[in-house]
């Protein structure tokens, strides 16, 4: 299943720095985040549970003690398989302005080994402790640990290659207006022609641009947003499936079921039944 959108990172300002980060322990059940991208480096460490990850065309299954590193401006998605707890750290590239400008061209190793993940987890644990300690002096401690953590990443886990043009900021940013439009209007009837008009290009050229910079078609992206919205509504309401489909802009039942099963491995009815049983 191919899909993505530009993610608006939830800013969690622990301290009054020149940049905002997200750093927390997340405890959730069956959460699904469709393909998206952002200008942050993201690190996720699984404390408990199982998470399916996809970065561009690469698939990973994360379990207890596993870590994933997501480079900035790279398309990725995640899906929790039931209950999961994990540490999430998202740091913007702006955190390195005036310190390490080369960060924009750095590619970090996506999948650390178990031993590597354990060493990096030790830094994250210290960072969590400094956040929990409310003494103002620990602001300094946290910042020092944060940069020390990235020093380890940049010296030990840097891949000697530059980001490809297809995943560069220019490439993704070029079609950002289209992505924003589709994210806003996906519940309504929209077409490739509508998207092409935004960039003032032909539908054929729009199709090539979208495929080049996202490795997916425009219709695949549109379907992914609709399925994601459907899944969230399915988890949080008792409305009829046909009603939810209509609210999410899904009109072709056969195509929808095929794509839903491809993403979640089961039908909407099965997902709803599992939710019902778990709540008993």
Short mmCIF file of C-alpha atoms in Angstrom, two decimals:
data_model
loop_
_atom_site.label_atom_id
_atom_site.label_comp_id
_atom_site.label_asym_id
_atom_site.label_seq_id
_atom_site.Cartn_x
_atom_site.Cartn_y
_atom_site.Cartn_z
CA UNK A 1 0.00 0.00 0.00
CA UNK A 2 1.50 3.31 -1.04
CA UNK A 3 0.52 6.58 0.55
CA UNK A 4 1.91 9.62 2.27
CA UNK A 5 1.32 13.12 3.35
CA UNK A 6 3.41 15.87 4.87
CA UNK A 7 3.13 15.37 8.61
CA UNK A 8 2.62 18.37 10.86
CA UNK A 9 4.86 17.42 13.78
CA UNK A 10 3.27 17.96 17.18
CA UNK A 11 5.60 20.38 18.92
CA UNK A 12 6.37 19.50 22.52
CA UNK A 13 8.55 22.29 23.89
CA UNK A 14 10.17 20.85 26.97
CA UNK A 15 12.48 23.84 27.12
CA UNK A 16 12.69 27.28 25.52
CA UNK A 17 15.17 26.36 22.80
CA UNK A 18 15.62 27.74 19.29
CA UNK A 19 13.79 24.69 17.97
CA UNK A 20 10.94 22.41 19.00
CA UNK A 21 11.17 18.64 19.36
CA UNK A 22 8.86 15.79 20.12
CA UNK A 23 10.16 13.41 22.77
CA UNK A 24 7.88 11.10 24.70
CA UNK A 25 6.87 7.56 25.56
CA UNK A 26 3.84 6.62 23.48
CA UNK A 27 1.33 4.00 24.66
CA UNK A 28 -1.27 3.17 22.02
CA UNK A 29 -3.34 0.40 20.41
CA UNK A 30 -3.85 -0.35 16.70
CA UNK A 31 -2.69 3.09 15.61
CA UNK A 32 -2.11 3.53 11.88
CA UNK A 33 -0.06 6.36 10.37
CA UNK A 34 -0.24 6.39 6.55
CA UNK A 35 2.68 7.39 4.37
CA UNK A 36 3.91 10.90 5.11
CA UNK A 37 7.13 12.89 5.36
CA UNK A 38 8.56 15.72 7.44
CA UNK A 39 11.70 17.80 7.89
CA UNK A 40 12.71 16.01 11.08
CA UNK A 41 14.98 13.11 11.90
CA UNK A 42 12.85 10.56 13.72
CA UNK A 43 14.00 7.81 16.09
CA UNK A 44 11.62 5.18 17.42
CA UNK A 45 12.55 2.55 20.03
CA UNK A 46 10.06 -0.21 20.86
CA UNK A 47 9.65 -0.91 24.56
CA UNK A 48 6.81 -3.38 24.16
CA UNK A 49 4.71 -4.73 21.30
CA UNK A 50 5.01 -4.99 17.54
CA UNK A 51 5.08 -2.24 14.91
CA UNK A 52 5.09 -2.63 11.13
CA UNK A 53 7.16 0.04 9.43
CA UNK A 54 7.62 0.92 5.79
CA UNK A 55 10.19 3.43 4.59
CA UNK A 56 9.79 4.07 0.89
CA UNK A 57 9.76 0.47 -0.43
CA UNK A 58 11.61 -1.09 2.53
CA UNK A 59 9.59 -3.04 5.07
CA UNK A 60 10.53 -3.61 8.73
CA UNK A 61 8.82 -5.45 11.57
CA UNK A 62 9.87 -4.02 14.94
CA UNK A 63 9.56 -5.83 18.25
CA UNK A 64 10.74 -5.34 21.83
CA UNK A 65 14.16 -3.67 21.88
CA UNK A 66 14.18 -2.75 18.19
CA UNK A 67 14.97 0.71 16.85
CA UNK A 68 14.30 2.51 13.57
CA UNK A 69 15.90 5.74 12.36
CA UNK A 70 13.96 7.73 9.76
CA UNK A 71 15.89 10.33 7.83
CA UNK A 72 14.30 13.68 7.09
CA UNK A 73 12.19 14.14 3.94
CA UNK A 74 11.79 10.38 3.53
CA UNK A 75 8.36 8.88 2.95
CA UNK A 76 7.33 6.41 5.66
CA UNK A 77 4.36 4.80 7.38
CA UNK A 78 3.73 2.77 10.53
CA UNK A 79 1.09 0.46 11.93
CA UNK A 80 0.78 -0.83 15.50
CA UNK A 81 -0.12 -4.52 15.69
CA UNK A 82 -2.30 -4.34 18.78
CA UNK A 83 -0.89 -2.67 21.89
CA UNK A 84 2.56 -1.09 21.79
CA UNK A 85 4.75 1.21 23.90
CA UNK A 86 7.65 3.05 22.35
CA UNK A 87 9.97 6.01 22.74
CA UNK A 88 9.57 8.60 20.00
CA UNK A 89 12.09 11.33 19.28
CA UNK A 90 11.63 13.80 16.41
CA UNK A 91 14.22 16.54 15.95
CA UNK A 92 14.11 19.19 13.19
CA UNK A 93 17.11 19.86 11.00
CA UNK A 94 17.00 23.43 12.32
CA UNK A 95 18.41 22.08 15.61
CA UNK A 96 21.78 21.83 13.85
CA UNK A 97 21.87 25.27 12.22
CA UNK A 98 25.20 26.90 12.92
CA UNK A 99 26.43 23.66 14.47
CA UNK A 100 26.43 21.04 11.73
CA UNK A 101 25.02 22.37 8.47
CA UNK A 102 26.00 19.16 6.66
CA UNK A 103 23.09 17.40 8.40
CA UNK A 104 20.93 18.21 5.36
CA UNK A 105 22.94 15.79 3.21
CA UNK A 106 23.45 13.09 5.83
CA UNK A 107 21.79 9.69 5.59
CA UNK A 108 21.74 7.71 8.83
CA UNK A 109 21.54 3.93 9.11
CA UNK A 110 17.86 3.04 9.24
CA UNK A 111 17.95 -0.22 11.15
CA UNK A 112 20.51 -0.48 13.97
CA UNK A 113 21.40 -3.97 15.17
CA UNK A 114 20.13 -5.17 18.54
CA UNK A 115 23.44 -4.28 20.21
CA UNK A 116 23.52 -0.86 18.56
CA UNK A 117 19.90 -0.19 19.56
CA UNK A 118 20.68 -1.12 23.15
CA UNK A 119 23.55 1.39 23.30
CA UNK A 120 21.42 4.15 21.80
CA UNK A 121 18.55 3.28 24.14
CA UNK A 122 20.86 4.06 27.08
CA UNK A 123 21.07 7.67 25.85
CA UNK A 124 17.31 7.90 25.39
CA UNK A 125 16.77 6.59 28.93
CA UNK A 126 19.03 9.28 30.37
CA UNK A 127 17.17 11.90 28.35
CA UNK A 128 13.83 10.69 29.71
CA UNK A 129 15.12 10.92 33.27
CA UNK A 130 16.32 14.49 32.74
CA UNK A 131 12.92 15.43 31.30
CA UNK A 132 11.09 13.90 34.26
CA UNK A 133 13.28 15.83 36.70
CA UNK A 134 11.65 19.27 36.99
CA UNK A 135 14.77 21.08 38.19
CA UNK A 136 15.68 23.86 35.77
CA UNK A 137 19.31 22.75 35.75
CA UNK A 138 18.21 19.60 33.93
CA UNK A 139 17.37 21.66 30.86
CA UNK A 140 21.10 21.94 30.31
CA UNK A 141 21.53 18.23 30.97
CA UNK A 142 18.84 17.33 28.45
CA UNK A 143 20.32 19.50 25.71
CA UNK A 144 23.79 18.04 26.29
CA UNK A 145 22.39 14.50 26.14
CA UNK A 146 20.42 15.30 22.98
CA UNK A 147 23.49 16.54 21.13
CA UNK A 148 25.63 13.72 22.51
CA UNK A 149 23.03 11.27 21.19
CA UNK A 150 23.24 12.80 17.73
CA UNK A 151 27.02 12.88 17.93
CA UNK A 152 26.89 9.09 18.31
CA UNK A 153 24.50 8.81 15.36
CA UNK A 154 26.60 11.02 13.11
CA UNK A 155 29.92 9.38 13.94
CA UNK A 156 28.84 5.74 14.07
CA UNK A 157 25.69 5.38 11.98
CA UNK A 158 26.19 7.75 9.06
CA UNK A 159 25.85 6.19 5.62
CA UNK A 160 28.31 7.57 3.09
CA UNK A 161 25.81 8.70 0.50
CA UNK A 162 23.71 11.74 -0.26
CA UNK A 163 19.97 11.74 -0.54
CA UNK A 164 18.71 10.93 -4.00
CA UNK A 165 16.91 13.54 -6.06
CA UNK A 166 13.64 11.61 -5.75
CA UNK A 167 13.61 12.02 -1.98
CA UNK A 168 15.19 15.47 -1.81
CA UNK A 169 13.46 18.40 -0.24
CA UNK A 170 13.13 20.05 -3.64
CA UNK A 171 11.40 17.03 -5.11
CA UNK A 172 8.89 16.56 -2.32
CA UNK A 173 8.40 20.28 -1.82
CA UNK A 174 7.57 20.76 -5.48
CA UNK A 175 4.37 18.76 -5.16
CA UNK A 176 3.54 19.86 -1.60
CA UNK A 177 0.66 22.08 -2.80
CA UNK A 178 -0.93 19.02 -4.40
CA UNK A 179 -0.49 16.93 -1.28
CA UNK A 180 -2.00 19.67 0.88
CA UNK A 181 -4.96 19.95 -1.49
CA UNK A 182 -5.62 16.20 -1.52
CA UNK A 183 -5.27 15.96 2.26
CA UNK A 184 -7.91 18.65 2.64
CA UNK A 185 -10.32 17.47 -0.06
CA UNK A 186 -9.93 13.67 -0.15
CA UNK A 187 -13.44 13.12 1.22
CA UNK A 188 -14.82 14.82 -1.89
CA UNK A 189 -14.67 13.85 -5.54
CA UNK A 190 -11.29 14.95 -6.92
CA UNK A 191 -9.26 13.93 -9.95
CA UNK A 192 -5.75 13.97 -11.35
CA UNK A 193 -6.86 16.91 -13.48
CA UNK A 194 -7.76 18.89 -10.36
CA UNK A 195 -4.28 18.25 -8.97
CA UNK A 196 -2.61 19.16 -12.27
CA UNK A 197 -4.38 22.52 -12.30
CA UNK A 198 -2.74 23.43 -8.99
CA UNK A 199 0.73 23.18 -10.55
CA UNK A 200 -0.48 24.47 -13.91
CA UNK A 201 0.68 21.33 -15.74
CA UNK A 202 -1.06 18.68 -17.81
CA UNK A 203 -2.54 15.60 -16.08
CA UNK A 204 0.08 13.47 -17.84
CA UNK A 205 2.93 15.61 -16.52
CA UNK A 206 1.36 15.67 -13.06
CA UNK A 207 1.21 11.88 -13.11
CA UNK A 208 4.92 11.63 -13.95
CA UNK A 209 5.90 14.20 -11.32
CA UNK A 210 3.93 12.48 -8.58
CA UNK A 211 5.37 9.07 -9.42
CA UNK A 212 8.90 10.46 -9.64
CA UNK A 213 8.89 12.16 -6.26
CA UNK A 214 6.74 9.73 -4.28
CA UNK A 215 7.19 6.35 -5.99
CA UNK A 216 3.41 6.00 -6.09
CA UNK A 217 0.58 7.13 -8.30
CA UNK A 218 -1.75 9.99 -7.53
CA UNK A 219 -4.70 7.59 -7.17
CA UNK A 220 -2.74 5.37 -4.78
CA UNK A 221 -2.04 8.38 -2.57
CA UNK A 222 -5.67 9.49 -2.67
CA UNK A 223 -6.87 5.99 -1.77
CA UNK A 224 -4.39 5.77 1.10
CA UNK A 225 -5.78 8.91 2.76
CA UNK A 226 -9.33 7.68 2.38
CA UNK A 227 -8.50 4.26 3.81
CA UNK A 228 -6.64 5.83 6.73
CA UNK A 229 -9.63 8.04 7.58
CA UNK A 230 -11.97 5.07 7.21
CA UNK A 231 -9.84 2.97 9.57
CA UNK A 232 -9.84 5.63 12.28
CA UNK A 233 -13.61 6.04 12.04
CA UNK A 234 -14.08 2.28 12.08
CA UNK A 235 -12.13 2.10 15.34
CA UNK A 236 -13.98 4.95 17.00
CA UNK A 237 -17.61 4.71 15.89
CA UNK A 238 -20.43 2.21 15.41
CA UNK A 239 -21.69 3.67 12.15
CA UNK A 240 -22.47 1.31 9.31
CA UNK A 241 -19.51 0.51 7.09
CA UNK A 242 -21.33 1.88 4.05
CA UNK A 243 -21.91 5.19 5.86
CA UNK A 244 -18.24 5.49 6.83
CA UNK A 245 -17.21 4.70 3.26
CA UNK A 246 -19.41 7.49 1.98
CA UNK A 247 -18.02 9.99 4.49
CA UNK A 248 -14.47 9.10 3.43
CA UNK A 249 -15.11 9.47 -0.29
CA UNK A 250 -14.96 5.73 -0.97
CA UNK A 251 -17.36 4.76 -3.75
CA UNK A 252 -15.98 1.55 -5.29
CA UNK A 253 -16.54 -1.19 -2.70
CA UNK A 254 -14.58 -3.86 -4.56
CA UNK A 255 -11.48 -1.71 -4.98
CA UNK A 256 -11.76 -0.43 -1.41
CA UNK A 257 -11.93 -3.92 0.11
CA UNK A 258 -8.95 -5.06 -1.94
CA UNK A 259 -6.82 -2.12 -0.81
CA UNK A 260 -8.01 -2.32 2.81
CA UNK A 261 -7.05 -6.00 3.03
CA UNK A 262 -3.71 -5.23 1.41
CA UNK A 263 -3.01 -2.70 4.17
CA UNK A 264 -4.48 -4.42 7.24
CA UNK A 265 -4.63 -8.08 6.24
CA UNK A 266 -8.33 -8.38 7.08
CA UNK A 267 -11.73 -6.98 6.15
CA UNK A 268 -13.40 -4.01 7.88
CA UNK A 269 -15.92 -6.42 9.40
CA UNK A 270 -13.11 -8.47 10.94
CA UNK A 271 -11.41 -5.35 12.33
CA UNK A 272 -14.65 -4.23 13.93
CA UNK A 273 -15.32 -7.69 15.40
CA UNK A 274 -11.84 -7.77 16.94
CA UNK A 275 -12.44 -4.37 18.50
CA UNK A 276 -15.78 -5.55 19.90
CA UNK A 277 -14.23 -8.66 21.49
CA UNK A 278 -11.33 -6.71 23.00
CA UNK A 279 -13.76 -4.34 24.71
CA UNK A 280 -15.70 -7.14 26.46
#
